[in-house]
Coordinates of C-alpha atoms in Angstrom, one line a residue:
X1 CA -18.6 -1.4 12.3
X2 CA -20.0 -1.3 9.1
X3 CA -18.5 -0.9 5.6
X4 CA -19.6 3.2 5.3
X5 CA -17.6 3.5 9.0
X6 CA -14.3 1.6 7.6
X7 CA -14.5 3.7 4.5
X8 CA -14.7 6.7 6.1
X9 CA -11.8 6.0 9.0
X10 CA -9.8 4.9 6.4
X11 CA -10.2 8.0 4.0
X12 CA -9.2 9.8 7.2
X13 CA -6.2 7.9 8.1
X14 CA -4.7 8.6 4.4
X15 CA -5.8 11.9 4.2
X16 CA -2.6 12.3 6.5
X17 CA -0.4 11.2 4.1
X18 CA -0.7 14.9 2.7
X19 CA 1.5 15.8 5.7
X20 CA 4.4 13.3 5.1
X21 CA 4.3 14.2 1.1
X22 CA 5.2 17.8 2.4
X23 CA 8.4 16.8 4.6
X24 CA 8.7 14.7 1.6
X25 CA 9.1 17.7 -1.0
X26 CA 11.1 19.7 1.4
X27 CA 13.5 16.5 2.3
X28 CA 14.1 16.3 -1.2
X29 CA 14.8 20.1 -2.2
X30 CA 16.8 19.9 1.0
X31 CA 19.0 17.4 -0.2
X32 CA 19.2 18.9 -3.7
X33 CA 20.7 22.2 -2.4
X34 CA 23.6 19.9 -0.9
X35 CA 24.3 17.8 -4.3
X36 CA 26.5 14.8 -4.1
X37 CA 26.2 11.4 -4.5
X38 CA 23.0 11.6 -1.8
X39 CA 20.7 13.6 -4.2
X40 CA 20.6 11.0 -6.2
X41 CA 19.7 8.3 -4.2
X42 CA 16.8 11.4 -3.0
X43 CA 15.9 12.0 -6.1
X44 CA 14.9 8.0 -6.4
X45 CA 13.2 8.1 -3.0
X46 CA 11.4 11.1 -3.9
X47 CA 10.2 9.5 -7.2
X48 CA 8.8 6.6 -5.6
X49 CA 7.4 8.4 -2.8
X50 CA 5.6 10.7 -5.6
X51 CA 4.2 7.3 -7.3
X52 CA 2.8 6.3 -3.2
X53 CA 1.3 10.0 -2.9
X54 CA -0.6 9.8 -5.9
X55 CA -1.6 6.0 -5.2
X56 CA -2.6 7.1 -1.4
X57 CA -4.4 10.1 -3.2
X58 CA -6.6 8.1 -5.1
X59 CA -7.6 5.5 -2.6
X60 CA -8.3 8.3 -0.2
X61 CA -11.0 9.5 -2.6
X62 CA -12.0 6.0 -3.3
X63 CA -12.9 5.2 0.4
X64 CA -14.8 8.7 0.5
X65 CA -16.5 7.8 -2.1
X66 CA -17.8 4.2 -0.4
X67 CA -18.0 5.9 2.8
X68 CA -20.7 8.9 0.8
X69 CA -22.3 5.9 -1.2
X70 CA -21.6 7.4 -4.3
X71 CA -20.9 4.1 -5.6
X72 CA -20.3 0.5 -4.4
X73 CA -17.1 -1.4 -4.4
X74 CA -18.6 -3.7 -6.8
X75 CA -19.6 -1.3 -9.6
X76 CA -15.7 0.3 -8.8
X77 CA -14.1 -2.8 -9.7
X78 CA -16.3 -3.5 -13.1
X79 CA -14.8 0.1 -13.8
X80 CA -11.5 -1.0 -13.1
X81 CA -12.2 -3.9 -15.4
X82 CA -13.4 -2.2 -18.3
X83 CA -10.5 0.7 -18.4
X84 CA -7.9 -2.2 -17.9
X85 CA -6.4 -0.8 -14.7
X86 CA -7.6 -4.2 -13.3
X87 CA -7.4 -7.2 -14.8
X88 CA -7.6 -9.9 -12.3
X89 CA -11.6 -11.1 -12.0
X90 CA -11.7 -11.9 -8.0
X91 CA -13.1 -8.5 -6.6
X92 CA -11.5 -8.0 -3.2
X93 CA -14.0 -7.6 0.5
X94 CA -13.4 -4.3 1.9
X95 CA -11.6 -5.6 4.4
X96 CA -8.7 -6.3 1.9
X97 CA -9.1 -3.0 0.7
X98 CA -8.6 -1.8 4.0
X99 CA -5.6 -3.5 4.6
X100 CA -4.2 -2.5 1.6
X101 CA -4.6 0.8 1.6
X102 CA -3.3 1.0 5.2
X103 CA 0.3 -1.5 3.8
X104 CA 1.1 1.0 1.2
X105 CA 0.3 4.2 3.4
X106 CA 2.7 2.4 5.9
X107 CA 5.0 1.8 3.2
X108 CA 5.3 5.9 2.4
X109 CA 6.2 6.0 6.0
X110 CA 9.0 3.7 5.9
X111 CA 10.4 5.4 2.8
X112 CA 9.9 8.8 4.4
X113 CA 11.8 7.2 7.5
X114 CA 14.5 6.3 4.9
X115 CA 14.5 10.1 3.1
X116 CA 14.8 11.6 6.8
X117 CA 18.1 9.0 7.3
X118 CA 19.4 9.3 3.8
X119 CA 19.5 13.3 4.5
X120 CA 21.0 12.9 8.3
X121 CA 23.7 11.1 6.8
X122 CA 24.3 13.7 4.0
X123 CA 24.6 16.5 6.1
X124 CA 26.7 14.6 8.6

């Protein structure tokens, strides 16, 4: 595969974390109608879950963008550089990128896994 084919397969695979932010939201509202000790530990999950959305957001329309050649990973990075949102020199291979992107989407999952148990418990 080439790097336009992993772009675009990965922009597609976190595209579908659109779905889980959904069950996210309504996990959370869910939860708040109940109250209790719960909601509060929801209302942490839900924050952090919002921070993953917006991350998972972003490097969905990052890999779009490699995948349409709008711009290269390279000039990316010396933008990341110069606004101070990265500061390490080393540019990571898209590979990387890849696996990264696919750890914290993974990570959304096993936090939405937790929301779903969290709730269980607090309507048990």
């Amino acid at each position: 595969m080439d790097n336009s084919t992993d772009s675009l397969i990965t922009a597609r695979l976190l595209a579908t974390a659109r779905y889980t932010a959904v069950f996210n939201a309504l996990l959370f509202a869910l939860s708040a109608q109940r109250g209790g000790v719960w909601s509060a530990v929801q209302l942490v999950l839900a924050a952090i879950l919002l921070y993953y959305h917006i991350r998972i957001e972003f490097d969905c329309r990052v890999f779009q963008d490699f995948a349409d050649s709008r711009y290269s990973p390279e000039a990316f990075d010396q933008v990341l550089r110069q606004t101070g949102l990265r500061r390490v020199s080393d540019d990571p291979s898209l590979p990387e990128r890849v696996a990264g992107a696919i750890a914290l989407w993974r990570k959304s999952l096993y936090l939405t896994a937790a929301q779903a148990a969290v709730f269980l418990i607090q309507i048990l």
